[in-house]
Amino acid sequence: MTNEQKMIVQAASEIAQDFQPDYWRKKDKNHEYPVDFWKTLVEAGFVGIVIPEEYGGSEMGMFEMMLAMETLTSESCGLAGMWFLCLTSVFGGLSIVKHGNDQQKEKYLPQIAKGMEFCLALTEPDAGTNTLNTQTAAVRSGDEFVINGRKTFISGADRAKGMLLVTRTTPLEETSKRTFGLSLFLVDLPNPAVEVNPIEKHGINYSKTCDVFITDLKVPKENILGVEEKGWHLVLDTLNPERMSFSAAAGGIGLLAIRTAVDYANQRKVFGVPIGTHQAIQFPLAEAKAKIEAARLLNYQASWLYDKGQPCGAKANMAKVIAVEAGIQGVYHSMQTLGGYGYAVEYDIERWWREVNVIRLAPVTHQMALAFIGEHVLGLPKSY
Amino acid sequence: MDVIVCVKHVPETAEAEIKIDATEKSIEKSGLVFDINEWDDYALEEAVQIKEKHGGTVTAITIGPEDADSTLRKCLARGADNAIRLTDPKFEGSDSYAIAKILHKAVKDLPFNILLTGALAGDDGYTATGPILATLLGISHVTMVKKIGLNGDLVKVNRELEGGLEEQVEVKLPAVLTIQTGINEPRYVSIMGIRKAMQKEIKVLGLAEIGLGENEVGEAGSWIRIKKMYVPPVEKQAEFLDGNPEEVAGKIADIIKARGLV
C-alpha cells in the first residue's frame, strides 16, 4: 500500500473505534438509522472517495473505497461499514462518475460528496438475477419519459434523495438482442409517483430495504444516464464494484467475528485450560482466516482492474465466491467457539451471522456467481 | 496567529504486550503500532482551531526517524500547513532538556505567536519539555492547559489542578502552552486532508543544520540518563485465610494488630 492508502486505513480505523459493536447492536435492535455514523463518514470525506476533486471529492478509486469499507467493517461496524457507502458512493457516485454527462455530474456529485443519499432500483419480482427481464417500462412522451413498474429489495429507498432506476425503453420481445433496450435514469426523490414500502427482514435493521411502486413517473430525457438503450453494459460498471463491496464486507465481518472468538477462546477456561488450546477451536478459525486473506487479495485485484478500466468481472465474481464462503465459515466457527454466548445478542456474533448471510444472496446469489465463473472464466456452456 | 505545535511519534502500548529490549534501557519496539502522542493530538486540534478562528498558519514539528513522518502527515491531513522533522542518530537517548534544546534551535527563528505541545509524553512520561523550551526561548509558559482564550497579545488560560480545581492565568504572547487531554474533541482525519497532506513537503533537518554539537544532544547533552528499564515484579496482592469464621476473624485481628492499624 502507498502511504496515502495506509492513511486511509488509519483514518477509517479511528472512526471505527468510535462506532463499536454495542452501537450497532442498539441500532439493529431499535431499527434506527445511524445518523451520526453517516454524518461522520460524510464530514471525513469517505462518501467522496471516488468523486473527482472538482466536484468536492478526493478523486481516488474503488481500491481506496474498499480499503475504507474493509477497515470499517472488520474493526467494529460489521456490514454497516460497507452498506451505506455502497448505496450512495457506489450506486450514486461511481455510476455518475463513470457515465454521467457534465450537467449530471455538476448536479449530483457535489451533493453526494456532501451526503445526499442514493439507491439503486434494479431488482424486480420477475427480474432479480435475470436483469434483462426487467419489466419497468419507460415510454417516450415528447421531451420526457413516463415510467411505470415495480421494484423490490431496494435498500435505502426510504431515505434516498436520488435513485438510479433501471428500466426498459424497448420491451424484451421487441429487441434484436436481449442486452439491448435497457436504459438508466437518474430520479430525484421523494416523488409522489414513487411509493416506497419497507420489507421486514432478517438483519441489517438499521437500514430499510423496500418495495418500490412506480406509477406514471415523469422524467425528462436529460435524466438518462449514459446512452439510451445501452444501459445493460453501463450498469455492469455499478454491479461489479457492488460485488467488490459485498466481498469486502464478507471478509470484514468474518475477521471481526474471528477476533471476537479468539479473545474469548484465550480467556474462557474449561477443564483447566483456555479453550483456544484445543485444535478443534483453532483449526476452523485458522482455516477461515487464511481463506479470508486470500479472498481479500483477489478482491484487491478486482478493484485494481476496475480502477484501470480493465475487465474485472471474472475476478470480482471469484472474489465474491471465496469471500462469502470464508466469511460465513469465520462467523459460523466464531459462534461455535462462544458456545451459548454466541447465540446471545450481547456478544454480537448472532448479528454478524444475520449480516454475513445476506452476502450469499446479494448482490448476486452464490450460485449465479459460480455460473458466471463456469461460463465466462472456464468457457463452459451457459447453464441458465 | 501563527502556531507551532510540537508532536511526538509514540508506540501505542495500552493494550500491547511490552518487552524490555537487549539494552535494558528501552522497550522492544518492533511489532508495536506508532501514532501521535495522545496529549499532542489535542494540542494539534487546538492549533488548527486557533488557525480557523484567527487565521495564520500551523507548523507541526517532531523529532524522530523517517517513520515519524506518518505522524507529521497526520498533522498535515488534520490542518497543519507545514511540517518539520528533526532527525539524527545522535538524538537517541535525549532527555527533556536535550529535546528542548533541539526544538529550541529549530523554532527560535520561526515566526510564531503560540507554541503548543502535549502536557505529557505517553511513552516516557516526561512533562518538562514544554517548560524547558519556553525557558530557552525566554518566553512564558503555562502547563496542563484546559482552555485557551486569545485576546490581542494576551492569552487567558485555564490550568487543571488536582482535585477537580482549575485556575485561570493570563500571559503575554508569545508563550508556550502544554495541553491537557479533553481540552477539545480532536477531529477525524479526512480523506481530502490525506490527499492534501500527501502533496505537501516535510522539511527534514539534521544535527548540523540546526546548529547543535554532538555533545549537546543524546545522553551526552542530557541531565537525566536512564540506568535501567524493567517490568516491576508482581507482588503478592491477596492473601486467602483458611478456617472457620472464628479462626478467620482471629487471623484478621492478628494481621491488623501486627501492622499497627489499630
XYZ file of C-alpha atoms in Angstrom, chain A residues 3-4 7-8 10-11 14-15 18-19 40 43-46 49 53 56-60, chain B residues 12 34-36 70 73-75 77-78 187-192 194-199:
44
model
C 1.436 5.965 2.369
C -1.803 7.596 1.252
C -3.532 6.788 5.981
C -6.995 5.923 4.647
C -5.796 4.555 9.735
C -8.483 7.214 9.278
C -10.179 5.862 14.051
C -13.813 6.213 13.011
C -15.974 5.402 17.914
C -18.687 3.113 16.495
C -19.135 11.220 10.335
C -17.644 15.005 7.137
C -14.496 12.896 6.985
C -14.825 12.681 3.200
C -15.374 8.926 2.913
C -13.588 8.989 -2.119
C -11.804 16.803 -6.783
C -15.819 18.049 -3.971
C -14.362 14.559 -3.662
C -10.846 13.241 -3.363
C -10.670 11.510 -6.752
C -9.475 8.126 -5.633
C 0.633 2.546 21.401
C 3.027 4.060 16.437
C 0.814 7.118 16.389
C 0.754 10.724 17.537
C 3.326 9.325 9.400
C 1.348 13.537 7.640
C -1.499 13.107 10.067
C -0.919 16.664 11.320
C -4.107 15.987 6.986
C -5.796 17.461 10.024
C -11.388 15.793 14.541
C -11.121 12.739 12.330
C -8.549 12.722 9.599
C -10.463 13.442 6.392
C -9.859 11.816 3.032
C -9.461 15.229 1.387
C -4.994 12.980 3.381
C -4.864 13.908 -0.289
C -3.613 17.401 0.556
C -1.135 16.071 3.112
C 0.485 13.807 0.549
C 1.128 16.788 -1.709
